[in-house]
mmCIF file of C-alpha atoms and ligand atoms in Angstrom:
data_model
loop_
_atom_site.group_PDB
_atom_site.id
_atom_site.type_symbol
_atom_site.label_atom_id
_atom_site.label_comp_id
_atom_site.label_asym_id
_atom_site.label_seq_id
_atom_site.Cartn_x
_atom_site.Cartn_y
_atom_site.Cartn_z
ATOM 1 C CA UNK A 1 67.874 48.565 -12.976
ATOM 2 C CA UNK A 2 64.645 47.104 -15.099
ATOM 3 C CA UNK A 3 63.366 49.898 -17.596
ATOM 4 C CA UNK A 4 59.847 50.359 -19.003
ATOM 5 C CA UNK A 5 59.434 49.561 -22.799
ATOM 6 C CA UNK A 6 59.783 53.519 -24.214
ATOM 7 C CA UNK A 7 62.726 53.577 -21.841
ATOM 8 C CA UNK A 8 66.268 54.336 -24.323
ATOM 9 C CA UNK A 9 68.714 51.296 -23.394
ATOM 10 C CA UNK A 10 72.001 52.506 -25.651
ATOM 11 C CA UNK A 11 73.460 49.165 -24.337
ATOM 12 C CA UNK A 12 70.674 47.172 -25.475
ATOM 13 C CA UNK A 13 70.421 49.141 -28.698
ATOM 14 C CA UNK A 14 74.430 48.963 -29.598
ATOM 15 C CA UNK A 15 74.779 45.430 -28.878
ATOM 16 C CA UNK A 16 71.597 44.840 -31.220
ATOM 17 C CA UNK A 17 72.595 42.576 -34.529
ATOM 18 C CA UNK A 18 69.929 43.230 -37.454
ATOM 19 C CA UNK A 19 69.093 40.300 -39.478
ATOM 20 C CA UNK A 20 70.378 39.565 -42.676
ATOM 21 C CA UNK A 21 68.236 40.861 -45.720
ATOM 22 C CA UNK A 22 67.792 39.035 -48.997
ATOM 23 C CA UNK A 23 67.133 40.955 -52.331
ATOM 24 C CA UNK A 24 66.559 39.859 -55.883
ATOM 25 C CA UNK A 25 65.830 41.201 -58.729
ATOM 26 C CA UNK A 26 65.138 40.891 -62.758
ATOM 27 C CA UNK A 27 65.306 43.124 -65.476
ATOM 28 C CA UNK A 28 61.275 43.645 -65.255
ATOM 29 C CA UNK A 29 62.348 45.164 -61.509
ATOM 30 C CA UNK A 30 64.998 47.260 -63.326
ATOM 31 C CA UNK A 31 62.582 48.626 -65.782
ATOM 32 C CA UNK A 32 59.706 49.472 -63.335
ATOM 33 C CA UNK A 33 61.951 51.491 -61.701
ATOM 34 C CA UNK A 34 63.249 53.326 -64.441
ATOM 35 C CA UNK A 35 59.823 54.239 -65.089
ATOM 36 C CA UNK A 36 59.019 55.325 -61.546
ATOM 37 C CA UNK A 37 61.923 58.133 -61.377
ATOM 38 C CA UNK A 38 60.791 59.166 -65.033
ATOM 39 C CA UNK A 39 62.611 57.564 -67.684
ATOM 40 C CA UNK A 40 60.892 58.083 -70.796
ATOM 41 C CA UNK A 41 57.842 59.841 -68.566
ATOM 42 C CA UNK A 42 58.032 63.085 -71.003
ATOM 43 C CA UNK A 43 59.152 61.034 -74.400
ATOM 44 C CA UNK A 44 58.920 57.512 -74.922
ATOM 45 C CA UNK A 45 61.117 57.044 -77.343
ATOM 46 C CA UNK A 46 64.027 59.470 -75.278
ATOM 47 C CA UNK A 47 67.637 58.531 -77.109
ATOM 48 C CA UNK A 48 69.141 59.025 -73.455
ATOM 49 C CA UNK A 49 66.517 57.352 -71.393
ATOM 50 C CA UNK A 50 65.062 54.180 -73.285
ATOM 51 C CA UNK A 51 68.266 52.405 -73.033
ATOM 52 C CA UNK A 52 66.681 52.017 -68.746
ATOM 53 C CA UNK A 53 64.100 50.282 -69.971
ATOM 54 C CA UNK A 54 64.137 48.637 -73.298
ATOM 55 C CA UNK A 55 67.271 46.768 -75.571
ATOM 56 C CA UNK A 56 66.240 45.676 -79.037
ATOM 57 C CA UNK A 57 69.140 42.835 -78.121
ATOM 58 C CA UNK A 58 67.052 41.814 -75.245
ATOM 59 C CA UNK A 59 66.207 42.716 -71.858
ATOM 60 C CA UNK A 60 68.889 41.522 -70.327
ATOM 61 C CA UNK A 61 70.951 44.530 -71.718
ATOM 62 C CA UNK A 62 69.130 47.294 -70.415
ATOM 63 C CA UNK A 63 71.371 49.419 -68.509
ATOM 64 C CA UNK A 64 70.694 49.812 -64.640
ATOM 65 C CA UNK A 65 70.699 53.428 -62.996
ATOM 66 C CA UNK A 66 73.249 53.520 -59.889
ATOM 67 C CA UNK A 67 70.518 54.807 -57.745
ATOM 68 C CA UNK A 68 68.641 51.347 -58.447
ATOM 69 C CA UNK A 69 71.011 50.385 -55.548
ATOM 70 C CA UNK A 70 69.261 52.279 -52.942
ATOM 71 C CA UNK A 71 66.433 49.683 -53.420
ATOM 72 C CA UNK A 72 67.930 46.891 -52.180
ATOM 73 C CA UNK A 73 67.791 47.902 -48.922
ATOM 74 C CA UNK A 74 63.718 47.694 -48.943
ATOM 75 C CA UNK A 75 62.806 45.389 -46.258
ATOM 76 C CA UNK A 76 65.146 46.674 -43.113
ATOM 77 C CA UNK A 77 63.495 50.233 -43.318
ATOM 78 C CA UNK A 78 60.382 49.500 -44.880
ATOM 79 C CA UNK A 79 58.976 46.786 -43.079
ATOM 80 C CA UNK A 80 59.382 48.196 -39.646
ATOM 81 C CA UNK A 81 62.456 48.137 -38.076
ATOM 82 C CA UNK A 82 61.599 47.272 -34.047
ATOM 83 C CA UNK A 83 65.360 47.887 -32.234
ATOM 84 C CA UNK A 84 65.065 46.856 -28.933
ATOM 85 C CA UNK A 85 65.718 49.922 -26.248
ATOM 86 C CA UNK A 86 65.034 52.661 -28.476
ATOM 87 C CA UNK A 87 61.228 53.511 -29.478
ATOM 88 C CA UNK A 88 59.582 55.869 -32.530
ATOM 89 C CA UNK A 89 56.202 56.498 -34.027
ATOM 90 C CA UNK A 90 56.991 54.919 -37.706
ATOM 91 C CA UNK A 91 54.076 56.985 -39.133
ATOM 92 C CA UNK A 92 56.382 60.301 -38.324
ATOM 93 C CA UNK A 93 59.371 59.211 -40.147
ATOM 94 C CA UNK A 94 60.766 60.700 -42.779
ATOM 95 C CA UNK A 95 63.659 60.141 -45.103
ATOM 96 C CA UNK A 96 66.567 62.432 -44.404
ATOM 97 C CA UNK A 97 69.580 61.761 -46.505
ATOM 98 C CA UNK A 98 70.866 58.717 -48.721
ATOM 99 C CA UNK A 99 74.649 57.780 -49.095
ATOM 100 C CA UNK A 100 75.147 54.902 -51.724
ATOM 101 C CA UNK A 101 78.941 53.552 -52.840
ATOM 102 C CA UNK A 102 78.851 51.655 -56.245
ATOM 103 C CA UNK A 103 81.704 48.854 -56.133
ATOM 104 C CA UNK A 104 80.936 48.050 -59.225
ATOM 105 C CA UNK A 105 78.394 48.392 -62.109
ATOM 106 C CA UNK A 106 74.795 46.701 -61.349
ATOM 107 C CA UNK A 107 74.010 43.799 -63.269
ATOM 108 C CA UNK A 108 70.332 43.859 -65.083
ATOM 109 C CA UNK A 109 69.407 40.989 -62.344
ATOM 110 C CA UNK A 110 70.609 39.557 -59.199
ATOM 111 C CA UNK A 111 70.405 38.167 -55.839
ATOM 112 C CA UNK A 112 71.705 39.497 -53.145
ATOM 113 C CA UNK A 113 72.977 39.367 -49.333
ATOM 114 C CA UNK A 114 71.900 42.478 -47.334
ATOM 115 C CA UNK A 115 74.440 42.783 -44.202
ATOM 116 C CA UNK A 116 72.529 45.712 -42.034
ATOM 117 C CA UNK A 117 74.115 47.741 -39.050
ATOM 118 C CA UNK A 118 72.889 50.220 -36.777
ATOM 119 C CA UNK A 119 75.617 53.328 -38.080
ATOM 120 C CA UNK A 120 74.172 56.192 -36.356
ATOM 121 C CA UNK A 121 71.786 57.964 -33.665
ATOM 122 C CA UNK A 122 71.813 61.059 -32.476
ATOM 123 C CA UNK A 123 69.353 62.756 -30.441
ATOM 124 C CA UNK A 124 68.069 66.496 -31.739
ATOM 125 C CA UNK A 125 65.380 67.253 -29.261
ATOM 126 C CA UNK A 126 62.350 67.367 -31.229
ATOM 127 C CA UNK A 127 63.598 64.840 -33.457
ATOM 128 C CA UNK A 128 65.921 61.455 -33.693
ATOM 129 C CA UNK A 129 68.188 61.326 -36.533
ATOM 130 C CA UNK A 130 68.567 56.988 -37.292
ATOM 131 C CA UNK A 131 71.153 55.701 -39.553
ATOM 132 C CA UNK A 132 71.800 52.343 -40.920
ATOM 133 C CA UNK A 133 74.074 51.261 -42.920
ATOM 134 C CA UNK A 134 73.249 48.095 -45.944
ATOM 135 C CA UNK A 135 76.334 45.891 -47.623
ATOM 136 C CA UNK A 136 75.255 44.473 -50.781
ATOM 137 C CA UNK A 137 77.216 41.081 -51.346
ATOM 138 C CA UNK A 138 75.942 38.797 -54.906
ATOM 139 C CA UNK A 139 74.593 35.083 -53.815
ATOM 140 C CA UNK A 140 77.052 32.720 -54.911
ATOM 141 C CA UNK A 141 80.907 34.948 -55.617
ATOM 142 C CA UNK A 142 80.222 36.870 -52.604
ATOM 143 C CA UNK A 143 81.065 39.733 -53.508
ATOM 144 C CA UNK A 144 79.956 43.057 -52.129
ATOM 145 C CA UNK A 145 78.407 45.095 -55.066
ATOM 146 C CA UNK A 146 77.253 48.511 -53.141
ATOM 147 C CA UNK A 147 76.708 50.121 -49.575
ATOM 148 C CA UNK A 148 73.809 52.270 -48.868
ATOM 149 C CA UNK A 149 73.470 54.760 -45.621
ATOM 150 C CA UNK A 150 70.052 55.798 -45.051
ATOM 151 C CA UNK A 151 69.102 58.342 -42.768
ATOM 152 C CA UNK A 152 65.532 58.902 -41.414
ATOM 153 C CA UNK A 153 64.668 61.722 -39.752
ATOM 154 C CA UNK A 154 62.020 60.442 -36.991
ATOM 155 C CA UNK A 155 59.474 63.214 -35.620
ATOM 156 C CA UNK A 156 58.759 63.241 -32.235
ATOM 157 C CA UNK A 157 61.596 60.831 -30.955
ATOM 158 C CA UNK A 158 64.131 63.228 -29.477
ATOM 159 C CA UNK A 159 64.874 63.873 -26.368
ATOM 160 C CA UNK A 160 65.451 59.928 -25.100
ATOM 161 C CA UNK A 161 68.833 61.021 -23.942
ATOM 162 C CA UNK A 162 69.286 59.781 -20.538
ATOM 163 C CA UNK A 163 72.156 62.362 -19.311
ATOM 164 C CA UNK A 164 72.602 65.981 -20.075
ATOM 165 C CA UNK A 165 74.432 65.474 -23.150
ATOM 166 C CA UNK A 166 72.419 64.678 -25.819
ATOM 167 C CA UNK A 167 72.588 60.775 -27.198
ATOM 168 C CA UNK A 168 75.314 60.818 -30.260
ATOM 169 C CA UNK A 169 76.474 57.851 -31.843
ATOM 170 C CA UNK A 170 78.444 57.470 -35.430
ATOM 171 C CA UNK A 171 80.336 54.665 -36.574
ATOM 172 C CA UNK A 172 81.506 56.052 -40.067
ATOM 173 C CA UNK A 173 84.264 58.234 -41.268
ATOM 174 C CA UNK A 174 82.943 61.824 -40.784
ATOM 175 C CA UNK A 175 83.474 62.980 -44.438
ATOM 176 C CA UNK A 176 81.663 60.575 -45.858
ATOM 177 C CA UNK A 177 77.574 62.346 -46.753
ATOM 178 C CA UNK A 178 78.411 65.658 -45.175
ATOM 179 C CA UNK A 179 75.883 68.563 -46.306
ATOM 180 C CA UNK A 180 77.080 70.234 -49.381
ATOM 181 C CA UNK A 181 78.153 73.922 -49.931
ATOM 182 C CA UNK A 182 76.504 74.812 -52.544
ATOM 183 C CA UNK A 183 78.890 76.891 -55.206
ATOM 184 C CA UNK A 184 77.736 81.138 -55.648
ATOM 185 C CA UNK A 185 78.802 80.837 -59.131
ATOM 186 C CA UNK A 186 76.256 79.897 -61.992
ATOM 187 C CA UNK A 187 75.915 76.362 -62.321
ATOM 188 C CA UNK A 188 77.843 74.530 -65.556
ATOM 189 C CA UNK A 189 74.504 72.959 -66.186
ATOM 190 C CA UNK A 190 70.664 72.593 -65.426
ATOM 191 C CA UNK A 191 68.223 70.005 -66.194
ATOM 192 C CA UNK A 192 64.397 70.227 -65.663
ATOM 193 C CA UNK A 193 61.955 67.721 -65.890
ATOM 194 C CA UNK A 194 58.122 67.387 -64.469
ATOM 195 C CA UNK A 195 57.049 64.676 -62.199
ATOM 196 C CA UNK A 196 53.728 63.089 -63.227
ATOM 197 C CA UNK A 197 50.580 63.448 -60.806
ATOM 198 C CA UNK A 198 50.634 59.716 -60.369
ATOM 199 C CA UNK A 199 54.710 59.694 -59.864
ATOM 200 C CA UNK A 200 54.331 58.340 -56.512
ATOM 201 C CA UNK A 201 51.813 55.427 -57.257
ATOM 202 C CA UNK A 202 54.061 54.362 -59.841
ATOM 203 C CA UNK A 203 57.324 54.349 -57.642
ATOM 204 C CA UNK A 204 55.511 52.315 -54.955
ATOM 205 C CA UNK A 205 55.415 49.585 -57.590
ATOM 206 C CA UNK A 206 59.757 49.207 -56.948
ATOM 207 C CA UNK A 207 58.729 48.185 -53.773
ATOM 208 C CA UNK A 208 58.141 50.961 -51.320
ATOM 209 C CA UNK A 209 54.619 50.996 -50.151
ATOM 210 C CA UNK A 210 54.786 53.169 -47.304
ATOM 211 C CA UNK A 211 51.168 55.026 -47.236
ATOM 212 C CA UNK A 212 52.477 58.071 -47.248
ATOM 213 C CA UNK A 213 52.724 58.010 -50.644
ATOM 214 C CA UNK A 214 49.480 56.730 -51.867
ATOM 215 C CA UNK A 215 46.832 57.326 -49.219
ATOM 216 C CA UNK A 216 45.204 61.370 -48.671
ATOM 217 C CA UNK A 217 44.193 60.080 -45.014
ATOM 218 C CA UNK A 218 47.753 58.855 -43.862
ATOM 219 C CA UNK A 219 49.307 61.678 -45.449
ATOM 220 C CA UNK A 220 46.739 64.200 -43.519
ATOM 221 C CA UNK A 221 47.506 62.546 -40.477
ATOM 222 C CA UNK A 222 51.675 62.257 -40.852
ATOM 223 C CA UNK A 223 51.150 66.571 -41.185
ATOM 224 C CA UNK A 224 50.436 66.722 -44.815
ATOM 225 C CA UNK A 225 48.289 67.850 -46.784
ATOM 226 C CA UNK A 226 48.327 65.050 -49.537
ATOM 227 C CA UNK A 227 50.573 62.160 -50.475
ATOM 228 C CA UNK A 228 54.277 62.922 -50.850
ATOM 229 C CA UNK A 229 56.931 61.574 -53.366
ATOM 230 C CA UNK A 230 59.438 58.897 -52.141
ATOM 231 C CA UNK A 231 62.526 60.987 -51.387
ATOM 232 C CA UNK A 232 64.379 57.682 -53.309
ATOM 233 C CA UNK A 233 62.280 59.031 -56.448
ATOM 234 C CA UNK A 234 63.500 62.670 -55.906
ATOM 235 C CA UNK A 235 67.095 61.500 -55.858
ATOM 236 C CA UNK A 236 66.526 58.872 -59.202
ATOM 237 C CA UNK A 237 65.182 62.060 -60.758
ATOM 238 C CA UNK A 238 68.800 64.267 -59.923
ATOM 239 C CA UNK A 239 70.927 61.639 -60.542
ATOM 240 C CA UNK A 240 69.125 60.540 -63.731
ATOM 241 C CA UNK A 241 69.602 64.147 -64.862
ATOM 242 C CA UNK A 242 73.491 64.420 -63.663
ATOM 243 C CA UNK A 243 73.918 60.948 -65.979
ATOM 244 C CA UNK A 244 72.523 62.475 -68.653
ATOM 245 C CA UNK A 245 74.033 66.164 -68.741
ATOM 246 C CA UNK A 246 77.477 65.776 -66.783
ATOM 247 C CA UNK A 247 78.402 61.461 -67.383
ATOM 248 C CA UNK A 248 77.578 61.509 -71.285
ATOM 249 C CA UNK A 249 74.361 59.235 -70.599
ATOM 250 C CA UNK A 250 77.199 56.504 -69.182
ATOM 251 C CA UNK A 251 75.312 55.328 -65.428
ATOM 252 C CA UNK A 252 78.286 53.067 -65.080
ATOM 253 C CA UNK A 253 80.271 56.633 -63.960
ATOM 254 C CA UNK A 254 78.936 56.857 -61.157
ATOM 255 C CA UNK A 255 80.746 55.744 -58.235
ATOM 256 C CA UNK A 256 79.300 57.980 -54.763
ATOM 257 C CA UNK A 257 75.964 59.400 -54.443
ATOM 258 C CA UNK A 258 74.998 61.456 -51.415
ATOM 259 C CA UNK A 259 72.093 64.121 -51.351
ATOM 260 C CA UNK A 260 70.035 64.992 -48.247
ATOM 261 C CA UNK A 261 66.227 66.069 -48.639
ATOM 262 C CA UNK A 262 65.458 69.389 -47.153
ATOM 263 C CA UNK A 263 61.578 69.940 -47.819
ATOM 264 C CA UNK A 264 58.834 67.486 -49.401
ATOM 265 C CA UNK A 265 58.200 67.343 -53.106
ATOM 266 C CA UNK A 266 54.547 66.421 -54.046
ATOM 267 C CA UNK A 267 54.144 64.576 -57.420
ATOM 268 C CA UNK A 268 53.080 66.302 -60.162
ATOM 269 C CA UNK A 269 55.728 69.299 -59.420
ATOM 270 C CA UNK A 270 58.446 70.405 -61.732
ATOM 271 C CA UNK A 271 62.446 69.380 -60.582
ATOM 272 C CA UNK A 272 65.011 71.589 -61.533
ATOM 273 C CA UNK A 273 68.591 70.137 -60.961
ATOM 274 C CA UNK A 274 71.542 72.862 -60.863
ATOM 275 C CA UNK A 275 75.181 71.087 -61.587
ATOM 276 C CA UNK A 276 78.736 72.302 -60.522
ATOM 277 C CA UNK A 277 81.354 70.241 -61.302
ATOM 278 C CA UNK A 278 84.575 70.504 -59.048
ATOM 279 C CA UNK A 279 87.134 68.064 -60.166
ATOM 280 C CA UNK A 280 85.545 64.244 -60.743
ATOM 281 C CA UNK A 281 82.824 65.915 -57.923
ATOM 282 C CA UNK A 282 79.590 66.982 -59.235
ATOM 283 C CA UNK A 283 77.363 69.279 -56.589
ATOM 284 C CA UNK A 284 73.946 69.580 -57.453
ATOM 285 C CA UNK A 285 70.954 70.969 -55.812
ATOM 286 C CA UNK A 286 67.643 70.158 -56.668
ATOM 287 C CA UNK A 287 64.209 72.819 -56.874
ATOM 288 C CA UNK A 288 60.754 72.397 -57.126
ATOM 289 C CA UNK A 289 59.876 75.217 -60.174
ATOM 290 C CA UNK A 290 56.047 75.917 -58.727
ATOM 291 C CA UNK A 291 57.140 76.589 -55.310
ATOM 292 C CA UNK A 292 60.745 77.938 -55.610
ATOM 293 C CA UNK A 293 61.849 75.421 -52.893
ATOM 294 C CA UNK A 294 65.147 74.055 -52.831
ATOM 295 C CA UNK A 295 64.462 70.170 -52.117
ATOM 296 C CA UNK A 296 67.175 67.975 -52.355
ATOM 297 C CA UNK A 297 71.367 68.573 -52.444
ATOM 298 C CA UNK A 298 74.091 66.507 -52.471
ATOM 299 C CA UNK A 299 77.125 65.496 -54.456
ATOM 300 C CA UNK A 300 77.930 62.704 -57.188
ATOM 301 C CA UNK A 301 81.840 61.365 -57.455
ATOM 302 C CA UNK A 302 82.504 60.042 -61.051
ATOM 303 C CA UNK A 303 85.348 57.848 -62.461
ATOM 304 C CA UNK A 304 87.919 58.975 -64.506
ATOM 305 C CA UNK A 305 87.329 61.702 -66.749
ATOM 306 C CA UNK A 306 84.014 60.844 -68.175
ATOM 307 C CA UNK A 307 82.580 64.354 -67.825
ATOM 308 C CA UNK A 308 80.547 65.266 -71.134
ATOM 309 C CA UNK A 309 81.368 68.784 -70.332
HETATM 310 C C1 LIG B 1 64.327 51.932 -49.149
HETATM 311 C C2 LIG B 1 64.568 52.519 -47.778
HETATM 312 C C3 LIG B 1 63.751 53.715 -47.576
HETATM 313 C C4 LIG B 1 63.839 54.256 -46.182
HETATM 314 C C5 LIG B 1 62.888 55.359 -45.914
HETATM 315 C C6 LIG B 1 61.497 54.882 -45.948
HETATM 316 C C7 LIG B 1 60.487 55.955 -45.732
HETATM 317 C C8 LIG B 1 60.525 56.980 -46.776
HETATM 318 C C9 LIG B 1 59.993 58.159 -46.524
HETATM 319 C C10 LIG B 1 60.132 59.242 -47.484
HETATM 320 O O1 LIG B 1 60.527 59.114 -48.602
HETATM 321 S S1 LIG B 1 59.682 60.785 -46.881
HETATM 322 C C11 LIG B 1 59.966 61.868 -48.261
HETATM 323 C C12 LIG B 1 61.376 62.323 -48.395
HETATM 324 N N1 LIG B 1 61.809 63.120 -47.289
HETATM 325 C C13 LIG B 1 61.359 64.361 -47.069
HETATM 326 O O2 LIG B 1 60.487 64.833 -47.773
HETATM 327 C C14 LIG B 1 61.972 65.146 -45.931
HETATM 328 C C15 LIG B 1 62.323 66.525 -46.381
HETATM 329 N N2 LIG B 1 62.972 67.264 -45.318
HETATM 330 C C16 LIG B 1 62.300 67.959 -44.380
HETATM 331 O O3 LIG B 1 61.084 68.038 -44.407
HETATM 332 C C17 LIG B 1 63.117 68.631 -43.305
HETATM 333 O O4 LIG B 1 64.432 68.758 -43.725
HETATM 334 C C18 LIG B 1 63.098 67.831 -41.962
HETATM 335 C C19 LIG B 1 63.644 66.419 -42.159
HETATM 336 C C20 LIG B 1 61.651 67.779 -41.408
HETATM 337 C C21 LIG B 1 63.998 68.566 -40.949
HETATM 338 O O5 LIG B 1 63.655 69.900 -40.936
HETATM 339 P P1 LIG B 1 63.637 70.681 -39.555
HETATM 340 O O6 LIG B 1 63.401 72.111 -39.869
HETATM 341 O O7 LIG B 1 62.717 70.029 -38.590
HETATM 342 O O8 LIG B 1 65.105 70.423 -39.046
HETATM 343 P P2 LIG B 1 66.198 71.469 -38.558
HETATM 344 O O9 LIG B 1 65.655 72.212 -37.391
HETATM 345 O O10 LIG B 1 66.680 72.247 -39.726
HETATM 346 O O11 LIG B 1 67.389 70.516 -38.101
HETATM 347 C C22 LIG B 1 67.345 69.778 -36.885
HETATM 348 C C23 LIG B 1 68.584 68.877 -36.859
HETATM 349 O O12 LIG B 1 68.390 67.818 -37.787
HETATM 350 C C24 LIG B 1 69.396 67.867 -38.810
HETATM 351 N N3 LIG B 1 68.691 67.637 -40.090
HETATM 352 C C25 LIG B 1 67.817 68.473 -40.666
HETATM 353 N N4 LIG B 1 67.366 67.952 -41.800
HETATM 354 C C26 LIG B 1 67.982 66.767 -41.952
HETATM 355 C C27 LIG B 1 67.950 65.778 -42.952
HETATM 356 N N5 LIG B 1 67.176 65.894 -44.048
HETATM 357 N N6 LIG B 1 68.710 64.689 -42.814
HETATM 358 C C28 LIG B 1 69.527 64.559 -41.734
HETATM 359 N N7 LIG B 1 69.603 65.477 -40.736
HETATM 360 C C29 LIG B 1 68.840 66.555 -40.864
HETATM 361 C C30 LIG B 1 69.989 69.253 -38.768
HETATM 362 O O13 LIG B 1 71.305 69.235 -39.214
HETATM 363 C C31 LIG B 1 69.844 69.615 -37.307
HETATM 364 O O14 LIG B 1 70.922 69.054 -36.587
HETATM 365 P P3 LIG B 1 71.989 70.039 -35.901
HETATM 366 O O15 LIG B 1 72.579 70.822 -37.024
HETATM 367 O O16 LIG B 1 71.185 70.862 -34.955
HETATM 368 O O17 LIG B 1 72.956 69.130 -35.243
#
């Protein structure tokens, strides 16, 4: 039977290969990003936060924040992803959760091989839930460095399914990113630290330049009432913070970052990040101070006993 174009086609969308993705980066692109989720942004010459963007040895020892990672898949997302039988208004998207695995530390440059597969859609009604899923292999030794999941949340695209069950599709193990329960007890630790007004502008410059972040009309007409932070930025800003209070400053710890964004942070607003440690798992939920708004929560694993605390 021939369908129309906003027809869904789950046969045309499953059997869909995404192109390959190329990535490369310096230690310039390492530093700009520091900079963009706030390193050094209240003190330039932070003892814990310098080492992101300066080394009196040389550049090319500057140490590289896990969640750097999560940039390398620019380009499938951020480009527009067109996936044939399945349709979406890109200006209603949002970011929903991001699941990165660290194979092993990030060099301070690199180029790399993006392999990029369609690992989820599920159909919510007034909303489609899309994830894909980006391996991270070096040019030349081939081997795979990270893997990010990124979920987007896409407004207004529910409701495709074409029987009465609604459309669900998941090709990962199901423990893997699930919401967090966030502990009763007081948390072992809590970091705060203010965004700058022009957080978002300077973010943009690591490569996402969606307009949502930069432009009062867009914004307005995606349903807000001014630009929004990159939820990537949110998430530098908590896992920056776990680094620093729970991994003794060591970034290299890290080996699982998952956190799901719950409401919009605007820049300029104050992040509080709670910490719970259970076992090498840190939980940690993030607030916004001026609006009492739990934004972002989600869990670190770390390797070996490194805990500062
Ligand atoms: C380099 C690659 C980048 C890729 C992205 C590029 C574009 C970047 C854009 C951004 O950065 S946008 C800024 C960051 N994101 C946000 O600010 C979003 C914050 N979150 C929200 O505003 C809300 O959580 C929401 C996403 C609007 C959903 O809230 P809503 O009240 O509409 O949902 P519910 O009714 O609670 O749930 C419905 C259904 O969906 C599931 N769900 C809810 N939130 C999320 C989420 N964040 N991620 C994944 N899934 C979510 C929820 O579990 C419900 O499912 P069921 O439980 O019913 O099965």
């Amino acid at each position: 039977m021939a369908t129309t174009d906003s027809e869904f086609n789950s046969d045309l969308l499953l059997a869909h290969k995404l192109p390959e993705t190329r990535y490369t980066y310096n230690e310039r692109d390492v530093a700009i990003y520091a900079l963009g989720i706030g390193a050094c942004g209240q003190d330039a010459v932070d003892s814990d936060e310098l080492k992101y963007v300066y080394h009196r040895n040389g550049q090319d020892l500057i140490q590289v924040l896990p969640t750097f990672a999560s940039l390398f898949t620019l380009g499938s997302l951020t480009e527009g992803l067109d996936l044939p039988g399945f349709k979406y208004d890109p200006s209603l998207l949002l970011h929903g959760q991001q699941y990165i695995e660290i194979y092993r530390p990030l060099p301070s440059k690199a180029s790399l091989v993006n392999k990029v597969s369609l690992a989820g859609l599920q159909d919510k009604g007034k909303a489609a839930i899309l994830e894909l899923e980006t391996r991270s292999y070096e040019e030349g030794s081939g081997e795979l460095l990270c893997m990010n999941r990124t979920t987007v949340f896409l407004r207004g695209a529910g409701g495709f399914s074409n029987s009465s069950q609604p459309f669900s599709y998941k090709n990962y193990p199901s423990n893997q990113g699930l919401a967090v329960k966030i502990p009763q007890r007081q948390p072992l630790t809590v970091c705060e630290e203010r965004t700058q007004p022009s957080q978002a502008l300077l973010y943009r410059l690591s490569g996402d330049y969606n307009p949502l972040h930069s432009d009062p009309e867009f914004a307005k007409l995606a349903g807000f009432p001014r630009p929004i932070l990159h939820g990537l930025c949110t998430l530098g800003f908590a896992i920056k913070a776990i680094i620093k209070c729970v991994c003794k400053g060591d970034p290299t710890a890290v080996k699982t970052i998952s956190g799901r964004f719950l409401t919009t942070v605007f820049p300029g607003e104050t992040l509080i990040t709670e910490m719970w440690l259970e076992g090498l798992r840190v939980i940690y939920q993030t607030k916004v101070r001026e609006r009492n708004k739990t934004v972002l929560a989600g869990y670190v694993d770390i390797r070996g006993l490194s805990s500062s605390l």
